[in-house]
Tab-separated table of N, CA and C in Angstrom:
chain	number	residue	atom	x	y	z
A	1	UNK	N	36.193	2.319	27.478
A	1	UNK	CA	36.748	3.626	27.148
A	1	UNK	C	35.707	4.741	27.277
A	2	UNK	N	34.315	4.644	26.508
A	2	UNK	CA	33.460	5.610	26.929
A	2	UNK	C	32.979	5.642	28.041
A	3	UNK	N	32.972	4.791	28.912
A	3	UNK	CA	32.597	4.964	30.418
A	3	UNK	C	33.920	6.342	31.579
A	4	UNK	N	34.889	5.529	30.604
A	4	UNK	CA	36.334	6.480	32.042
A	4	UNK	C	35.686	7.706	30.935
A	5	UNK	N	35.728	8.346	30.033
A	5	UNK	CA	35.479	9.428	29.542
A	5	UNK	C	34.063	10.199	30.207
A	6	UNK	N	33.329	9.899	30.315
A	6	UNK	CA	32.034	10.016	30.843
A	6	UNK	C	32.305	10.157	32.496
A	7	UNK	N	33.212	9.319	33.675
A	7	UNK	CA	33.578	10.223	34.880
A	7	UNK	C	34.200	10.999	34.537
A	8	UNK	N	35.485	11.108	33.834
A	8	UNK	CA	36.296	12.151	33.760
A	8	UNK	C	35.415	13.836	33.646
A	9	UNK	N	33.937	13.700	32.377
A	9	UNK	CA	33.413	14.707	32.281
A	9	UNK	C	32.941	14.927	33.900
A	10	UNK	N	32.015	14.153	34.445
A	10	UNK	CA	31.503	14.135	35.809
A	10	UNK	C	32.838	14.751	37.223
A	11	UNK	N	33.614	14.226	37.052
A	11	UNK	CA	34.391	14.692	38.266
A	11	UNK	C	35.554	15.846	37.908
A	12	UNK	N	35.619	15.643	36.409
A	12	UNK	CA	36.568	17.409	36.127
A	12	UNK	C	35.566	18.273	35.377
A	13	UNK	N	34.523	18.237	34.993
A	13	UNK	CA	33.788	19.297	34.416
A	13	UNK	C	32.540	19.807	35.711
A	14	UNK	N	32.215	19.167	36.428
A	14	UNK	CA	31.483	19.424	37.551
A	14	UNK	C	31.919	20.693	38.322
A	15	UNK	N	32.764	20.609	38.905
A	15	UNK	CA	33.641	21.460	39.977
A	15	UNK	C	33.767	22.644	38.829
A	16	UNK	N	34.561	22.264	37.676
A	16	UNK	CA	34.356	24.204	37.058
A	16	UNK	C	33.064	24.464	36.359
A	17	UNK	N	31.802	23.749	35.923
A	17	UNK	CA	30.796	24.337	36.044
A	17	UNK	C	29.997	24.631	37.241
A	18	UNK	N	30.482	24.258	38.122
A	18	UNK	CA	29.998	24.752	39.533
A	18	UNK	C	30.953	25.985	39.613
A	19	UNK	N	32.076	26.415	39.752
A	19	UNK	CA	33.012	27.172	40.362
A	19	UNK	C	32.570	28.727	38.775
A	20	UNK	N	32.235	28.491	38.009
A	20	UNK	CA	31.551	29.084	36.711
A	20	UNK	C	30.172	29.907	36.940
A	21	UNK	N	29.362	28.756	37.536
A	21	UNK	CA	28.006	29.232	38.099
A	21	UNK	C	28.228	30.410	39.566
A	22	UNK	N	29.494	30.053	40.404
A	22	UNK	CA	29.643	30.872	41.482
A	22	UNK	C	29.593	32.142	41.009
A	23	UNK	N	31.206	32.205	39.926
A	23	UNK	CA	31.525	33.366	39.327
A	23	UNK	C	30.486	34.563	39.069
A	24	UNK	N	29.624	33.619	38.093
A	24	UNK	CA	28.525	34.281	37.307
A	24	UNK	C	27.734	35.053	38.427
A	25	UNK	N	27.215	34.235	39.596
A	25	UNK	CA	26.949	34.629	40.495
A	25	UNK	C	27.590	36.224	41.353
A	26	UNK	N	28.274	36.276	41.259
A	26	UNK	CA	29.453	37.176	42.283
A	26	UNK	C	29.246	38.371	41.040
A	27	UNK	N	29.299	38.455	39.870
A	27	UNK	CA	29.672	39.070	38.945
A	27	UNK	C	27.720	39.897	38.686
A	28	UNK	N	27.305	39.206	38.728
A	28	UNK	CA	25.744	39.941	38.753
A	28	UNK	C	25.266	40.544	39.621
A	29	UNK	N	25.934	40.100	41.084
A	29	UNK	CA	25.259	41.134	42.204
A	29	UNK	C	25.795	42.429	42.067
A	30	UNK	N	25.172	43.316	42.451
A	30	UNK	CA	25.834	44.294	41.682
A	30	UNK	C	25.993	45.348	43.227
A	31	UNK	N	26.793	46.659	43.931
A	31	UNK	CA	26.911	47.181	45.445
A	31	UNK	C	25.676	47.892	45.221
A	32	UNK	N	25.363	48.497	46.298
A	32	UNK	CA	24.239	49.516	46.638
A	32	UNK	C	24.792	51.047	46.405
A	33	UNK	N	24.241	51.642	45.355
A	33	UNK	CA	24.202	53.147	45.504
A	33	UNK	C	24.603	53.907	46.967
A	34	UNK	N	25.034	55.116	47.241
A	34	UNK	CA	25.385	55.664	48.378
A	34	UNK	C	23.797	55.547	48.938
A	35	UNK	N	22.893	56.113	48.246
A	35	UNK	CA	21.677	56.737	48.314
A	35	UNK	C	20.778	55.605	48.758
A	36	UNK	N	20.992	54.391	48.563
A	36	UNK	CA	20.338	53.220	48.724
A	36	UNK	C	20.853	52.497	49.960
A	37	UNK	N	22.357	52.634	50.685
A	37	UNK	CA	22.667	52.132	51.495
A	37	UNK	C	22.240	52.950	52.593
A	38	UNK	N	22.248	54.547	52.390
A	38	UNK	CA	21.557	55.367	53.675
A	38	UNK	C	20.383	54.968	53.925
A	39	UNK	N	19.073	54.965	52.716
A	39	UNK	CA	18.176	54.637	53.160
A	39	UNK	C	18.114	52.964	53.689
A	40	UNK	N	19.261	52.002	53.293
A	40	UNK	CA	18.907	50.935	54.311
A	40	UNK	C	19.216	50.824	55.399
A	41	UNK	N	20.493	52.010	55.619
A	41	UNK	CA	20.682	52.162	57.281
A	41	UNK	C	19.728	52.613	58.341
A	42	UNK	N	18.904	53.797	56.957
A	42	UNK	CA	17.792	54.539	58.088
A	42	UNK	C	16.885	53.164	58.261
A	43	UNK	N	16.346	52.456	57.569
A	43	UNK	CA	15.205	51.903	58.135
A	43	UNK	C	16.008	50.370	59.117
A	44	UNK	N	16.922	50.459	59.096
A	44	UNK	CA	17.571	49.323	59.879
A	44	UNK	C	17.420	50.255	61.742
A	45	UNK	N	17.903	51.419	61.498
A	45	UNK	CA	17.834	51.909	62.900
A	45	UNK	C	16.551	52.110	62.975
A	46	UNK	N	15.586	52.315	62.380
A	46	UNK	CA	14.500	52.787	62.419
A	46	UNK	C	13.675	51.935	63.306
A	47	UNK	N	13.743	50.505	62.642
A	47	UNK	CA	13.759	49.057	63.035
A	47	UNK	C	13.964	48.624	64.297
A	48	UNK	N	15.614	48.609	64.281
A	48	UNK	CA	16.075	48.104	65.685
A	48	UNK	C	15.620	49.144	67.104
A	49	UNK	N	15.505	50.816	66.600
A	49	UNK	CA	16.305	51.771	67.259
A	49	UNK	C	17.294	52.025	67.155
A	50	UNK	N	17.508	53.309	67.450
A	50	UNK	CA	19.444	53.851	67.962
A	50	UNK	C	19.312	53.478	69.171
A	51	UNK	N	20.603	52.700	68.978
A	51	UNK	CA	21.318	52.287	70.388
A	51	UNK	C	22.149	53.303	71.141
């Protein structure tokens, strides 16, 4: 009995502490300011060149 309890944690608690950790993930990155995305455009062309 404590063994099937012990996969059950392993193969149904796995996947939503993984799918938990994504979340958390997605939820902390946070977008770029207007002001922060110009200056990464300027130094991206700056970089490559204007094409």
């Amino acid at each position: 009995m404590p063994e099937n309890f012990l996969w059950f944690l392993i193969v149904a608690g796995g996947p939503v502490l993984l799918g938990a950790l994504i979340a958390y993930g997605m939820m902390k990155t946070r977008r770029l300011r207007r002001d922060e995305r110009e200056a990464r455009d300027r130094a991206t062309r700056k970089l490559y060149g204007d094409e």
